[in-house]
PDB file of C-alpha atoms in Angstrom:
ATOM      1  CA  MET A 581       7.043   0.496   9.963  1.00 89.00           C
ATOM      2  CA  THR A 582       4.268  -2.082   9.814  1.00 95.00           C
ATOM      3  CA  LYS A 583       3.025  -2.708   6.274  1.00 97.00           C
ATOM      4  CA  ILE A 584      -0.660  -3.513   5.789  1.00 97.00           C
ATOM      5  CA  LEU A 585      -2.306  -4.873   2.648  1.00 96.00           C
ATOM      6  CA  LEU A 586      -6.003  -3.965   2.454  1.00 98.00           C
ATOM      7  CA  VAL A 587      -8.134  -5.828  -0.089  1.00 97.00           C
ATOM      8  CA  ASP A 588     -11.823  -5.091  -0.616  1.00 97.00           C
ATOM      9  CA  ASP A 589     -13.947  -4.761  -3.732  1.00 95.00           C
ATOM     10  CA  GLU A 590     -16.084  -2.073  -2.054  1.00 96.00           C
ATOM     11  CA  ILE A 591     -14.201   1.192  -2.530  1.00 97.00           C
ATOM     12  CA  SER A 592     -15.973   3.023   0.306  1.00 97.00           C
ATOM     13  CA  ILE A 593     -14.918   0.424   2.888  1.00 96.00           C
ATOM     14  CA  LEU A 594     -11.408   0.360   1.471  1.00 97.00           C
ATOM     15  CA  ASN A 595     -11.127   4.151   1.775  1.00 97.00           C
ATOM     16  CA  VAL A 596     -12.339   4.199   5.394  1.00 97.00           C
ATOM     17  CA  LEU A 597      -9.875   1.478   6.407  1.00 97.00           C
ATOM     18  CA  LYS A 598      -7.004   3.134   4.536  1.00 98.00           C
ATOM     19  CA  ASP A 599      -7.680   6.515   6.154  1.00 98.00           C
ATOM     20  CA  PHE A 600      -7.888   4.954   9.612  1.00 98.00           C
ATOM     21  CA  PHE A 601      -4.700   2.893   9.405  1.00 98.00           C
ATOM     22  CA  SER A 602      -2.740   5.632   7.632  1.00 98.00           C
ATOM     23  CA  ALA A 603      -3.696   8.102  10.369  1.00 98.00           C
ATOM     24  CA  GLU A 604      -2.343   5.620  12.925  1.00 97.00           C
ATOM     25  CA  GLY A 605       1.007   5.648  11.135  1.00 97.00           C
ATOM     26  CA  TYR A 606       0.869   2.370   9.219  1.00 97.00           C
ATOM     27  CA  ASP A 607       2.216   1.921   5.691  1.00 97.00           C
ATOM     28  CA  VAL A 608      -0.968   0.955   3.803  1.00 98.00           C
ATOM     29  CA  THR A 609      -1.386  -0.547   0.343  1.00 96.00           C
ATOM     30  CA  ASP A 610      -5.022  -0.721  -0.731  1.00 97.00           C
ATOM     31  CA  ILE A 611      -6.320  -2.799  -3.621  1.00 96.00           C
ATOM     32  CA  SER A 612      -9.875  -3.186  -4.885  1.00 96.00           C
ATOM     33  CA  ASP A 613      -9.085  -5.981  -7.365  1.00 95.00           C
ATOM     34  CA  SER A 614      -8.481  -9.431  -5.869  1.00 95.00           C
ATOM     35  CA  THR A 615      -6.563 -10.588  -8.955  1.00 95.00           C
ATOM     36  CA  LEU A 616      -4.072  -7.751  -8.528  1.00 95.00           C
ATOM     37  CA  ALA A 617      -3.840  -8.543  -4.816  1.00 95.00           C
ATOM     38  CA  ALA A 618      -2.961 -12.155  -5.634  1.00 96.00           C
ATOM     39  CA  GLY A 619      -0.213 -10.917  -7.944  1.00 94.00           C
ATOM     40  CA  ILE A 620       1.220  -8.684  -5.244  1.00 94.00           C
ATOM     41  CA  LEU A 621       1.140 -11.541  -2.728  1.00 92.00           C
ATOM     42  CA  LYS A 622       3.036 -13.747  -5.184  1.00 92.00           C
ATOM     43  CA  SER A 623       5.668 -11.050  -5.740  1.00 90.00           C
ATOM     44  CA  LYS A 624       8.559 -10.278  -3.444  1.00 79.00           C
ATOM     45  CA  ASP A 625       6.630  -7.558  -1.596  1.00 82.00           C
ATOM     46  CA  HIS A 626       6.343  -8.248   2.121  1.00 89.00           C
ATOM     47  CA  PHE A 627       3.350  -7.303   4.268  1.00 93.00           C
ATOM     48  CA  ASP A 628       3.056  -7.737   8.011  1.00 95.00           C
ATOM     49  CA  ILE A 629      -0.755  -7.854   7.943  1.00 95.00           C
ATOM     50  CA  MET A 630      -3.409  -8.501   5.302  1.00 96.00           C
ATOM     51  CA  ILE A 631      -6.993  -7.398   5.905  1.00 97.00           C
ATOM     52  CA  SER A 632      -9.311  -8.737   3.241  1.00 96.00           C
ATOM     53  CA  ASP A 633     -12.956  -9.014   2.384  1.00 95.00           C
ATOM     54  CA  ILE A 634     -13.998 -12.678   2.215  1.00 96.00           C
ATOM     55  CA  ARG A 635     -16.576 -12.481  -0.590  1.00 95.00           C
ATOM     56  CA  MET A 636     -14.905 -11.175  -3.740  1.00 95.00           C
ATOM     57  CA  ASP A 637     -14.652 -12.284  -7.347  1.00 91.00           C
ATOM     58  CA  PRO A 638     -12.789 -13.787  -9.072  1.00 94.00           C
ATOM     59  CA  ILE A 639     -10.517 -14.601  -6.099  1.00 95.00           C
ATOM     60  CA  SER A 640     -12.045 -14.789  -2.618  1.00 94.00           C
ATOM     61  CA  GLY A 641     -10.428 -13.600   0.588  1.00 93.00           C
ATOM     62  CA  MET A 642      -9.934 -17.217   1.663  1.00 94.00           C
ATOM     63  CA  GLU A 643      -8.060 -17.923  -1.567  1.00 95.00           C
ATOM     64  CA  LEU A 644      -5.893 -14.854  -0.932  1.00 94.00           C
ATOM     65  CA  LEU A 645      -5.112 -16.248   2.502  1.00 92.00           C
ATOM     66  CA  GLU A 646      -3.927 -19.493   0.921  1.00 93.00           C
ATOM     67  CA  ILE A 647      -1.786 -17.572  -1.583  1.00 90.00           C
ATOM     68  CA  SER A 648      -0.241 -15.505   1.206  1.00 90.00           C
ATOM     69  CA  ARG A 649       1.007 -18.611   3.003  1.00 82.00           C
TER      70      ARG A 649
END
């Protein structure tokens, strides 16, 4: 099953995306804290796709992209 990491500091957007992708059968992990997302990306967890907001504090979506590489 495809694993998706959703990262957004706006809970309402995060919930809509999670509901949509979950209904389509994807394994979704949603996180509203970019610092926690960075920690998960640095761990041994594997995600096939990351969908992230760009403008977040303290770690931006672009920084998360760099961490994910």
